[in-house]
Amino acid sequence: MSDCCSAPGLLPFENALENMLSQITPVTETLTLPITQALNYVLAQDIASPLNVPNHDNSAMDGYAFAIASLQQNKTLTMVGRSMAGAPFKGECKLGECIRIMTGAKMPACCDSVEMQENVQADGESITFFKGKELAGKEQKEKKLGSHVRKAGEDIQLGQHVLNQGQQLSAIDIGILASLGVSEVQVFRKLKVALIATGDELKLPGQALNSGDIYESNSFVLRGMLDKLHIDVIDFGIIEDDFEAIKAAFVSADSQADAVISSGGVSVGDADYTKTVLDDLGEIGFWKIAMKPGKPFAFGKLPHSVFFGLPGNPVSALVTFHQLAIVALTKMQNAQALQRTHLQVKCVSNLKKSPGRMDFQRGVLSINDAGENVVESTGSQGSGILSSLARANCFIVLASEQGKVNAGEMVAVQLFDQFIC
Ligand code: AMP
Ligand code: MG
């Protein structure tokens, strides 16, 4: 709290993040899944390659395999066999002989190089390897030892470390596992998160609005982002601003989920029920974080789960979820720490900002006519303006002590990651 530049009583953003992460325990339960079901799970083991990829020297072309030494005596070699993908040549060959070979076929032990079929003249079993400009005016280079041969292990070597514990398995990772012949992997179990939207004014899309009502959108945004995090959602829907209703929802959510996430009801005024219920149930800190949007945020422990209390305003809910809760949830998943991309770019808008809170303004990063990266504000930064996020592709991150920004100044941007886009 001793940050020189935070407004009094506000918890600096970094301290909030650190405090929260120190209270997160990663899951330990693992399961073994066939790779066809393992997409997006967090890997619970390191994977070392059980074989060379490719597993044997093979041809990169349809053509003729030969030993380079053969061509020193004679440019015409005798074809004595074939090597096809899946049906290698099993015989023997001597100097002066060559083997017809197809792409992917195993290199015969007696050969070290391949010439593509377009560069030879085949006359029955007699195969003439050209040099110079003899073949239809085509420039032919000196044959090189090992040409058009894919060496065993040139992609992945036997024993090579391929995937790490904590990696969230992508489609490519699954393909790599398949290419290694690995059919099952050990992964950490999925997390379950309970979502609760609080507010008497909230209605679900499809319902009629009474005077003063609004449509509930936070749980829809959060559900989509949780889905991308590969976390199961238990949706508690909309809970009215009522002590008993909120308590019943929190008790039930806590008994079923690893984390309970509510939105709304954490700011001064209507926070009362949420706060009283949570004081009753667990150890929850109601923080005022020096960040904008998203000052009010609650975090702590319920008897069986952790609790994130997001502000109700849609932009604040999304930004606090993205900047704080996701970081904690990935730690809980046992996933590698998120690497978010930050760039220093020229800002082409004037930005309003008062010192005291860290700002996450919405920006559009683009390349101008001079080829420079520039960022423009999406305009009004009100915490209820969800559409400003839809138009943005990055956050303009302004440090606590920063004041207003004039067009032309450099600013830090954080590119939107896969959870927002
Ligand atoms: P609160 O944090 O409950 O004071 O809510 C702050 C603002 O966010 C109010 O304008 C609420 O109507 C709005 N709000 C709260 N929850 C939601 C929600 N789930 N979806 C959309 N807006 C919400
Ligand atoms: Mg409310």
CSV table of C-alpha atoms and ligand atoms in Angstrom, one decimal:
chain,number,residue,atom,x,y,z
A,1,MET,CA,0.0,0.0,0.0
A,2,SER,CA,3.0,2.2,0.1
A,3,ASP,CA,3.0,2.9,-3.6
A,4,CYS,CA,3.9,6.6,-4.1
A,5,CYS,CA,1.4,7.0,-6.9
A,6,SER,CA,-1.7,5.1,-5.9
A,7,ALA,CA,-4.6,7.0,-4.5
A,8,PRO,CA,-4.8,6.6,-0.8
A,9,GLY,CA,-6.6,3.4,0.3
A,10,LEU,CA,-6.3,1.8,-3.2
A,11,LEU,CA,-4.3,-1.4,-3.5
A,12,PRO,CA,-1.7,-1.2,-6.3
A,13,PHE,CA,-2.6,-3.6,-9.1
A,14,GLU,CA,0.7,-5.6,-8.8
A,15,ASN,CA,0.1,-6.1,-5.1
A,16,ALA,CA,-3.4,-7.4,-5.7
A,17,LEU,CA,-2.1,-9.8,-8.3
A,18,GLU,CA,0.7,-11.1,-6.1
A,19,ASN,CA,-1.5,-11.4,-3.0
A,20,MET,CA,-4.1,-13.3,-5.0
A,21,LEU,CA,-1.6,-15.7,-6.6
A,22,SER,CA,0.0,-16.5,-3.3
A,23,GLN,CA,-3.3,-17.9,-2.2
A,24,ILE,CA,-3.9,-20.1,-5.2
A,25,THR,CA,-3.1,-23.8,-4.9
A,26,PRO,CA,-2.8,-25.7,-8.3
A,27,VAL,CA,-4.8,-28.8,-8.8
A,28,THR,CA,-2.9,-32.1,-8.4
A,29,GLU,CA,-5.4,-34.7,-9.7
A,30,THR,CA,-4.4,-36.1,-13.1
A,31,LEU,CA,-6.1,-38.4,-15.6
A,32,THR,CA,-4.8,-40.4,-18.5
A,33,LEU,CA,-6.6,-39.6,-21.8
A,34,PRO,CA,-6.3,-40.9,-25.3
A,35,ILE,CA,-4.7,-38.1,-27.4
A,36,THR,CA,-8.0,-37.7,-29.4
A,37,GLN,CA,-9.6,-36.4,-26.2
A,38,ALA,CA,-6.7,-34.4,-24.8
A,39,LEU,CA,-7.0,-31.2,-26.8
A,40,ASN,CA,-6.7,-28.1,-24.6
A,41,TYR,CA,-6.0,-30.1,-21.4
A,42,VAL,CA,-2.9,-29.1,-19.4
A,43,LEU,CA,-0.2,-31.6,-19.8
A,44,ALA,CA,0.8,-33.2,-16.5
A,45,GLN,CA,4.0,-34.8,-17.7
A,46,ASP,CA,7.1,-33.9,-19.8
A,47,ILE,CA,7.2,-35.8,-23.1
A,48,ALA,CA,10.5,-37.0,-24.5
A,49,SER,CA,10.5,-38.5,-27.9
A,50,PRO,CA,10.5,-42.4,-27.9
A,51,LEU,CA,11.9,-42.4,-31.5
A,52,ASN,CA,13.6,-40.4,-34.2
A,53,VAL,CA,11.3,-38.4,-36.5
A,54,PRO,CA,11.6,-39.3,-39.3
A,55,ASN,CA,12.4,-42.8,-38.0
A,56,HIS,CA,14.7,-43.7,-40.9
A,57,ASP,CA,16.6,-41.8,-43.7
A,58,ASN,CA,14.0,-41.4,-46.5
A,59,SER,CA,13.7,-39.8,-49.9
A,60,ALA,CA,12.3,-36.3,-50.2
A,61,MET,CA,11.6,-36.9,-53.9
A,62,ASP,CA,10.3,-39.4,-56.4
A,63,GLY,CA,13.4,-40.4,-58.3
A,64,TYR,CA,16.5,-42.7,-58.0
A,65,ALA,CA,18.6,-43.4,-54.9
A,66,PHE,CA,22.3,-44.0,-55.5
A,67,ALA,CA,25.7,-43.8,-53.9
A,68,ILE,CA,27.5,-40.6,-54.9
A,69,ALA,CA,30.7,-42.6,-55.4
A,70,SER,CA,29.0,-44.5,-58.3
A,71,LEU,CA,28.8,-41.4,-60.4
A,72,GLN,CA,32.5,-40.8,-60.3
A,73,GLN,CA,33.0,-43.8,-62.7
A,74,ASN,CA,30.0,-43.6,-64.9
A,75,LYS,CA,27.0,-41.4,-65.3
A,76,THR,CA,24.7,-44.3,-66.3
A,77,LEU,CA,23.7,-46.6,-63.4
A,78,THR,CA,21.7,-49.8,-63.5
A,79,MET,CA,18.4,-49.9,-61.6
A,80,VAL,CA,18.3,-53.1,-59.6
A,81,GLY,CA,15.2,-52.6,-57.4
A,82,ARG,CA,12.5,-50.3,-55.9
A,83,SER,CA,11.9,-48.7,-52.6
A,84,MET,CA,8.3,-47.5,-52.0
A,85,ALA,CA,6.8,-45.8,-48.9
A,86,GLY,CA,5.9,-48.7,-46.6
A,87,ALA,CA,7.7,-51.2,-48.9
A,88,PRO,CA,11.5,-50.6,-48.6
A,89,PHE,CA,14.1,-52.2,-50.8
A,90,LYS,CA,15.4,-55.2,-48.9
A,91,GLY,CA,18.1,-56.4,-51.3
A,92,GLU,CA,21.7,-55.2,-51.8
A,93,CYS,CA,23.3,-53.0,-54.4
A,94,LYS,CA,26.8,-52.3,-55.6
A,95,LEU,CA,28.6,-49.3,-57.0
A,96,GLY,CA,27.2,-48.6,-60.4
A,97,GLU,CA,23.7,-49.5,-59.4
A,98,CYS,CA,20.7,-47.4,-58.3
A,99,ILE,CA,17.3,-47.9,-56.9
A,100,ARG,CA,14.0,-46.5,-58.0
A,101,ILE,CA,12.6,-44.6,-55.0
A,102,MET,CA,9.4,-42.8,-54.1
A,103,THR,CA,8.9,-39.8,-51.7
A,104,GLY,CA,8.9,-41.0,-48.1
A,105,ALA,CA,10.4,-44.4,-48.9
A,106,LYS,CA,13.3,-45.7,-46.8
A,107,MET,CA,16.8,-45.1,-48.2
A,108,PRO,CA,18.4,-48.4,-49.2
A,109,ALA,CA,21.5,-49.0,-47.0
A,110,CYS,CA,23.8,-48.9,-50.1
A,111,CYS,CA,22.7,-45.4,-51.2
A,112,ASP,CA,23.4,-42.0,-49.8
A,113,SER,CA,21.7,-39.6,-52.2
A,114,VAL,CA,18.6,-39.1,-54.4
A,115,GLU,CA,18.2,-37.6,-57.8
A,116,MET,CA,14.7,-36.4,-58.8
A,117,GLN,CA,13.2,-38.3,-61.7
A,118,GLU,CA,13.0,-35.2,-63.9
A,119,ASN,CA,16.8,-35.0,-64.0
A,120,VAL,CA,17.6,-38.4,-65.3
A,121,GLN,CA,17.1,-40.2,-68.6
A,122,ALA,CA,15.6,-43.7,-68.0
A,123,ASP,CA,16.0,-46.3,-70.7
A,124,GLY,CA,14.7,-49.5,-69.3
A,125,GLU,CA,17.0,-50.3,-66.4
A,126,SER,CA,19.6,-47.9,-67.6
A,127,ILE,CA,19.4,-44.6,-65.8
A,128,THR,CA,21.6,-41.8,-67.0
A,129,PHE,CA,22.4,-39.0,-64.5
A,130,PHE,CA,23.1,-35.8,-66.3
A,131,LYS,CA,25.6,-33.0,-65.6
A,132,GLY,CA,25.9,-29.7,-67.4
A,133,LYS,CA,23.3,-28.6,-69.9
A,134,GLU,CA,22.7,-31.9,-71.5
A,135,LEU,CA,19.1,-32.5,-70.3
A,136,ALA,CA,16.7,-30.4,-72.4
A,137,GLY,CA,18.7,-27.3,-71.8
A,138,LYS,CA,18.2,-27.7,-68.0
A,139,GLU,CA,21.0,-26.5,-65.8
A,140,GLN,CA,22.3,-29.5,-63.9
A,141,LYS,CA,24.5,-29.1,-60.8
A,142,GLU,CA,27.1,-31.4,-59.5
A,143,LYS,CA,25.3,-34.1,-57.6
A,144,LYS,CA,25.7,-33.5,-53.9
A,145,LEU,CA,26.2,-36.1,-51.2
A,146,GLY,CA,22.9,-36.5,-49.3
A,147,SER,CA,20.8,-34.5,-51.7
A,148,HIS,CA,17.0,-35.0,-51.4
A,149,VAL,CA,17.5,-37.3,-48.4
A,150,ARG,CA,15.5,-36.6,-45.2
A,151,LYS,CA,17.8,-37.8,-42.4
A,152,ALA,CA,16.5,-39.9,-39.5
A,153,GLY,CA,15.9,-37.6,-36.5
A,154,GLU,CA,16.2,-34.3,-38.5
A,155,ASP,CA,12.8,-33.2,-37.1
A,156,ILE,CA,12.9,-34.7,-33.6
A,157,GLN,CA,15.6,-36.9,-32.1
A,158,LEU,CA,15.2,-39.9,-30.0
A,159,GLY,CA,15.1,-38.8,-26.3
A,160,GLN,CA,14.6,-35.1,-27.3
A,161,HIS,CA,12.4,-33.1,-24.9
A,162,VAL,CA,9.3,-32.3,-27.0
A,163,LEU,CA,6.4,-31.1,-24.7
A,164,ASN,CA,6.5,-29.7,-21.2
A,165,GLN,CA,4.3,-30.2,-18.2
A,166,GLY,CA,2.0,-27.2,-18.0
A,167,GLN,CA,1.6,-26.8,-21.7
A,168,GLN,CA,-2.0,-26.5,-22.8
A,169,LEU,CA,-2.2,-29.1,-25.6
A,170,SER,CA,-2.8,-27.4,-29.0
A,171,ALA,CA,-3.9,-29.2,-32.2
A,172,ILE,CA,-0.3,-29.2,-33.3
A,173,ASP,CA,0.9,-30.7,-30.0
A,174,ILE,CA,-1.6,-33.5,-30.4
A,175,GLY,CA,-0.3,-34.0,-33.9
A,176,ILE,CA,3.3,-34.2,-32.6
A,177,LEU,CA,2.2,-36.8,-30.0
A,178,ALA,CA,0.7,-38.8,-32.8
A,179,SER,CA,3.8,-38.5,-34.9
A,180,LEU,CA,5.8,-40.0,-32.0
A,181,GLY,CA,3.4,-42.9,-31.6
A,182,VAL,CA,2.2,-41.7,-28.2
A,183,SER,CA,-1.5,-42.7,-27.9
A,184,GLU,CA,-2.2,-41.5,-24.3
A,185,VAL,CA,-1.1,-38.6,-22.1
A,186,GLN,CA,-1.4,-37.7,-18.5
A,187,VAL,CA,-3.2,-34.4,-18.0
A,188,PHE,CA,-4.5,-32.3,-15.1
A,189,ARG,CA,-8.2,-32.5,-14.5
A,190,LYS,CA,-10.4,-29.7,-15.8
A,191,LEU,CA,-11.4,-27.0,-13.4
A,192,LYS,CA,-15.0,-26.2,-12.6
A,193,VAL,CA,-16.1,-22.6,-12.2
A,194,ALA,CA,-19.5,-21.5,-10.9
A,195,LEU,CA,-20.8,-18.2,-12.4
A,196,ILE,CA,-23.3,-16.1,-10.5
A,197,ALA,CA,-24.7,-12.8,-11.7
A,198,THR,CA,-26.2,-10.7,-9.0
A,199,GLY,CA,-28.7,-7.9,-9.5
A,200,ASP,CA,-32.5,-7.3,-9.3
A,201,GLU,CA,-32.3,-5.3,-12.6
A,202,LEU,CA,-30.9,-8.2,-14.6
A,203,LYS,CA,-32.9,-10.2,-17.2
A,204,LEU,CA,-31.9,-12.9,-19.5
A,205,PRO,CA,-31.9,-12.3,-23.2
A,206,GLY,CA,-35.3,-13.5,-24.5
A,207,GLN,CA,-37.1,-12.2,-21.4
A,208,ALA,CA,-39.1,-9.0,-21.4
A,209,LEU,CA,-37.5,-6.0,-19.7
A,210,ASN,CA,-39.5,-4.1,-17.1
A,211,SER,CA,-38.8,-0.4,-16.5
A,212,GLY,CA,-35.2,0.0,-15.2
A,213,ASP,CA,-34.2,-3.5,-16.2
A,214,ILE,CA,-31.1,-4.4,-18.3
A,215,TYR,CA,-30.0,-7.6,-20.0
A,216,GLU,CA,-27.4,-9.6,-18.2
A,217,SER,CA,-24.3,-9.9,-20.3
A,218,ASN,CA,-21.4,-10.6,-17.9
A,219,SER,CA,-21.9,-14.3,-17.5
A,220,PHE,CA,-22.1,-14.7,-21.3
A,221,VAL,CA,-18.7,-13.0,-21.8
A,222,LEU,CA,-17.2,-15.0,-18.9
A,223,ARG,CA,-18.6,-18.2,-20.1
A,224,GLY,CA,-17.0,-17.7,-23.5
A,225,MET,CA,-13.6,-16.8,-21.9
A,226,LEU,CA,-13.8,-19.8,-19.5
A,227,ASP,CA,-14.5,-22.0,-22.5
A,228,LYS,CA,-11.4,-20.8,-24.2
A,229,LEU,CA,-9.5,-21.5,-20.9
A,230,HIS,CA,-10.9,-25.1,-21.1
A,231,ILE,CA,-12.7,-24.7,-17.8
A,232,ASP,CA,-16.2,-26.2,-17.2
A,233,VAL,CA,-18.9,-23.7,-16.2
A,234,ILE,CA,-21.7,-24.3,-13.7
A,235,ASP,CA,-24.1,-21.5,-14.4
A,236,PHE,CA,-26.1,-20.2,-11.4
A,237,GLY,CA,-27.9,-17.6,-13.6
A,238,ILE,CA,-29.2,-14.4,-12.1
A,239,ILE,CA,-29.5,-14.2,-8.3
A,240,GLU,CA,-31.7,-11.4,-6.9
A,241,ASP,CA,-30.2,-8.9,-4.4
A,242,ASP,CA,-31.4,-10.8,-1.4
A,243,PHE,CA,-29.4,-12.2,1.5
A,244,GLU,CA,-30.9,-15.7,1.6
A,245,ALA,CA,-30.9,-16.1,-2.2
A,246,ILE,CA,-27.3,-15.0,-2.5
A,247,LYS,CA,-26.2,-17.2,0.5
A,248,ALA,CA,-27.9,-20.3,-0.9
A,249,ALA,CA,-26.3,-19.7,-4.3
A,250,PHE,CA,-22.8,-19.2,-2.8
A,251,VAL,CA,-23.1,-22.3,-0.6
A,252,SER,CA,-24.2,-24.5,-3.5
A,253,ALA,CA,-21.6,-23.0,-5.8
A,254,ASP,CA,-18.9,-23.6,-3.2
A,255,SER,CA,-19.8,-27.2,-2.8
A,256,GLN,CA,-19.5,-27.9,-6.6
A,257,ALA,CA,-16.8,-25.7,-8.0
A,258,ASP,CA,-13.1,-25.0,-7.7
A,259,ALA,CA,-13.8,-21.3,-8.1
A,260,VAL,CA,-16.9,-19.2,-7.7
A,261,ILE,CA,-17.1,-16.0,-9.8
A,262,SER,CA,-19.8,-13.5,-9.1
A,263,SER,CA,-20.4,-10.2,-10.9
A,264,GLY,CA,-22.0,-7.2,-9.5
A,265,GLY,CA,-22.7,-6.2,-5.9
A,266,VAL,CA,-19.0,-5.5,-4.9
A,267,SER,CA,-19.2,-1.8,-5.1
A,268,VAL,CA,-20.2,0.5,-2.3
A,269,GLY,CA,-24.0,0.6,-1.8
A,270,ASP,CA,-25.4,-2.7,-3.1
A,271,ALA,CA,-22.4,-4.7,-2.0
A,272,ASP,CA,-23.9,-5.2,1.4
A,273,TYR,CA,-25.6,-8.6,0.8
A,274,THR,CA,-22.6,-10.1,-1.0
A,275,LYS,CA,-20.2,-8.8,1.6
A,276,THR,CA,-22.3,-10.0,4.6
A,277,VAL,CA,-22.9,-13.4,3.0
A,278,LEU,CA,-19.2,-13.8,2.2
A,279,ASP,CA,-18.0,-12.6,5.6
A,280,ASP,CA,-20.3,-15.3,7.0
A,281,LEU,CA,-19.0,-18.1,4.6
A,282,GLY,CA,-15.3,-17.5,4.2
A,283,GLU,CA,-12.3,-15.1,4.2
A,284,ILE,CA,-12.9,-12.7,1.5
A,285,GLY,CA,-11.1,-9.4,1.0
A,286,PHE,CA,-13.1,-6.6,-0.6
A,287,TRP,CA,-10.4,-4.7,-2.3
A,288,LYS,CA,-10.3,-1.3,-4.0
A,289,ILE,CA,-7.7,-1.8,-6.6
A,290,ALA,CA,-5.8,1.1,-8.1
A,291,MET,CA,-6.9,0.1,-11.6
A,292,LYS,CA,-9.3,1.5,-14.1
A,293,PRO,CA,-11.7,0.1,-15.1
A,294,GLY,CA,-12.4,-2.2,-12.2
A,295,LYS,CA,-11.7,-0.6,-8.9
A,296,PRO,CA,-14.0,-2.8,-6.8
A,297,PHE,CA,-12.9,-6.5,-6.7
A,298,ALA,CA,-13.3,-9.2,-4.1
A,299,PHE,CA,-11.0,-12.1,-3.7
A,300,GLY,CA,-10.7,-14.8,-1.0
A,301,LYS,CA,-11.4,-18.3,0.1
A,302,LEU,CA,-14.7,-20.1,0.6
A,303,PRO,CA,-14.7,-23.4,2.5
A,304,HIS,CA,-14.0,-25.5,-0.6
A,305,SER,CA,-13.2,-23.0,-3.4
A,306,VAL,CA,-11.7,-19.6,-4.2
A,307,PHE,CA,-13.9,-16.7,-4.8
A,308,PHE,CA,-13.6,-13.8,-7.3
A,309,GLY,CA,-16.1,-11.0,-7.0
A,310,LEU,CA,-16.0,-9.0,-10.2
A,311,PRO,CA,-17.6,-5.5,-10.6
A,312,GLY,CA,-21.0,-5.4,-12.3
A,313,ASN,CA,-20.1,-3.0,-15.1
A,314,PRO,CA,-19.4,-5.1,-18.2
A,315,VAL,CA,-16.0,-3.6,-19.1
A,316,SER,CA,-14.9,-3.7,-15.5
A,317,ALA,CA,-16.0,-7.3,-15.1
A,318,LEU,CA,-14.1,-8.3,-18.3
A,319,VAL,CA,-10.9,-6.4,-17.5
A,320,THR,CA,-10.6,-7.6,-13.9
A,321,PHE,CA,-11.4,-11.1,-15.1
A,322,HIS,CA,-8.8,-10.9,-17.8
A,323,GLN,CA,-6.1,-9.1,-15.9
A,324,LEU,CA,-6.5,-10.8,-12.5
A,325,ALA,CA,-8.8,-13.8,-12.4
A,326,ILE,CA,-7.5,-15.6,-15.5
A,327,VAL,CA,-3.9,-15.3,-14.2
A,328,ALA,CA,-5.1,-17.0,-11.0
A,329,LEU,CA,-7.1,-19.6,-12.8
A,330,THR,CA,-4.2,-20.6,-15.1
A,331,LYS,CA,-2.1,-21.1,-12.0
A,332,MET,CA,-4.8,-23.2,-10.5
A,333,GLN,CA,-5.0,-25.3,-13.7
A,334,ASN,CA,-1.3,-25.9,-13.4
A,335,ALA,CA,-0.7,-24.2,-16.8
A,336,GLN,CA,2.4,-22.3,-17.6
A,337,ALA,CA,2.3,-18.7,-16.7
A,338,LEU,CA,0.6,-16.5,-19.4
A,339,GLN,CA,3.0,-14.6,-21.6
A,340,ARG,CA,1.2,-11.5,-22.8
A,341,THR,CA,2.6,-9.5,-25.6
A,342,HIS,CA,3.5,-5.8,-24.8
A,343,LEU,CA,4.7,-3.3,-27.3
A,344,GLN,CA,5.8,0.4,-27.1
A,345,VAL,CA,4.0,2.2,-29.8
A,346,LYS,CA,3.0,5.8,-30.8
A,347,CYS,CA,-0.4,6.9,-29.6
A,348,VAL,CA,-2.3,8.9,-32.2
A,349,SER,CA,-5.1,10.0,-29.8
A,350,ASN,CA,-5.2,12.3,-26.9
A,351,LEU,CA,-5.9,10.2,-23.8
A,352,LYS,CA,-7.6,11.4,-20.6
A,353,LYS,CA,-5.9,10.1,-17.5
A,354,SER,CA,-5.4,11.3,-13.9
A,355,PRO,CA,-2.5,9.9,-11.8
A,356,GLY,CA,-3.4,7.4,-9.1
A,357,ARG,CA,-4.7,4.3,-10.9
A,358,MET,CA,-3.4,2.0,-13.6
A,359,ASP,CA,-5.5,2.3,-16.7
A,360,PHE,CA,-6.4,-0.4,-19.2
A,361,GLN,CA,-7.9,1.8,-22.0
A,362,ARG,CA,-9.2,0.2,-25.1
A,363,GLY,CA,-7.1,0.8,-28.2
A,364,VAL,CA,-6.9,-0.2,-31.9
A,365,LEU,CA,-3.4,-1.0,-32.9
A,366,SER,CA,-2.6,-0.7,-36.6
A,367,ILE,CA,0.3,0.0,-39.0
A,368,ASN,CA,0.2,3.5,-40.5
A,369,ASP,CA,1.3,4.5,-44.0
A,370,ALA,CA,4.9,5.0,-42.9
A,371,GLY,CA,4.9,1.4,-41.7
A,372,GLU,CA,4.9,2.3,-38.0
A,373,ASN,CA,2.8,0.6,-35.3
A,374,VAL,CA,0.4,3.2,-33.9
A,375,VAL,CA,-2.5,2.9,-31.5
A,376,GLU,CA,-5.7,4.9,-31.5
A,377,SER,CA,-8.2,5.1,-28.6
A,378,THR,CA,-11.6,3.5,-29.2
A,379,GLY,CA,-13.1,6.7,-27.8
A,380,SER,CA,-15.3,6.8,-24.8
A,381,GLN,CA,-13.8,4.6,-22.0
A,382,GLY,CA,-16.9,4.3,-19.9
A,383,SER,CA,-16.9,1.1,-17.9
A,384,GLY,CA,-20.3,0.1,-19.2
A,385,ILE,CA,-19.4,0.4,-22.9
A,386,LEU,CA,-18.9,-3.2,-23.9
A,387,SER,CA,-18.9,-2.3,-27.6
A,388,SER,CA,-15.6,-0.4,-27.0
A,389,LEU,CA,-14.0,-3.7,-26.3
A,390,ALA,CA,-15.5,-5.3,-29.4
A,391,ARG,CA,-13.8,-2.6,-31.5
A,392,ALA,CA,-10.5,-2.8,-29.7
A,393,ASN,CA,-7.6,-5.2,-30.3
A,394,CYS,CA,-5.4,-4.2,-27.4
A,395,PHE,CA,-5.3,-2.5,-24.0
A,396,ILE,CA,-3.4,0.8,-23.8
A,397,VAL,CA,-1.7,0.2,-20.4
A,398,LEU,CA,-1.0,3.4,-18.5
A,399,ALA,CA,1.0,3.2,-15.3
A,400,SER,CA,-0.5,4.6,-12.1
A,401,GLU,CA,1.6,7.7,-12.0
A,402,GLN,CA,1.0,8.6,-15.6
A,403,GLY,CA,-1.2,11.7,-16.4
A,404,LYS,CA,-2.9,12.5,-19.7
A,405,VAL,CA,-1.3,11.4,-22.9
A,406,ASN,CA,-0.9,13.7,-25.9
A,407,ALA,CA,-1.1,12.4,-29.4
A,408,GLY,CA,2.3,11.5,-30.7
A,409,GLU,CA,3.6,10.2,-27.3
A,410,MET,CA,4.8,6.6,-26.9
A,411,VAL,CA,2.6,4.3,-24.8
A,412,ALA,CA,2.6,0.6,-23.8
A,413,VAL,CA,0.0,-1.6,-25.3
A,414,GLN,CA,-0.9,-5.2,-24.4
A,415,LEU,CA,-2.2,-7.1,-27.3
A,416,PHE,CA,-5.5,-8.9,-26.8
A,417,ASP,CA,-4.8,-12.6,-26.3
A,418,GLN,CA,-6.8,-15.7,-27.3
A,419,PHE,CA,-9.1,-15.3,-24.3
A,420,ILE,CA,-10.6,-12.0,-25.5
A,421,CYS,CA,-10.4,-12.4,-29.2
B,1,AMP,P1,-23.0,-3.3,-9.4
B,1,AMP,O1,-21.6,-3.7,-9.4
B,1,AMP,O2,-23.9,-4.4,-9.0
B,1,AMP,O3,-23.2,-2.1,-8.6
B,1,AMP,O4,-23.3,-3.0,-10.9
B,1,AMP,C1,-22.7,-2.0,-11.6
B,1,AMP,C2,-23.4,-1.8,-13.0
B,1,AMP,O5,-23.2,-2.9,-13.8
B,1,AMP,C3,-24.9,-1.5,-12.9
B,1,AMP,O6,-25.2,-0.6,-13.9
B,1,AMP,C4,-25.5,-2.9,-13.2
B,1,AMP,O7,-26.8,-2.8,-13.7
B,1,AMP,C5,-24.5,-3.4,-14.2
B,1,AMP,N1,-24.4,-4.9,-14.1
B,1,AMP,C6,-24.3,-5.6,-13.0
B,1,AMP,N2,-24.3,-6.9,-13.3
B,1,AMP,C7,-24.4,-7.0,-14.7
B,1,AMP,C8,-24.4,-8.1,-15.6
B,1,AMP,N3,-24.3,-9.4,-15.2
B,1,AMP,N4,-24.5,-7.8,-16.9
B,1,AMP,C9,-24.6,-6.5,-17.4
B,1,AMP,N5,-24.6,-5.5,-16.5
B,1,AMP,C10,-24.5,-5.7,-15.2
B,2,MG,MG,-25.9,-4.8,-8.5
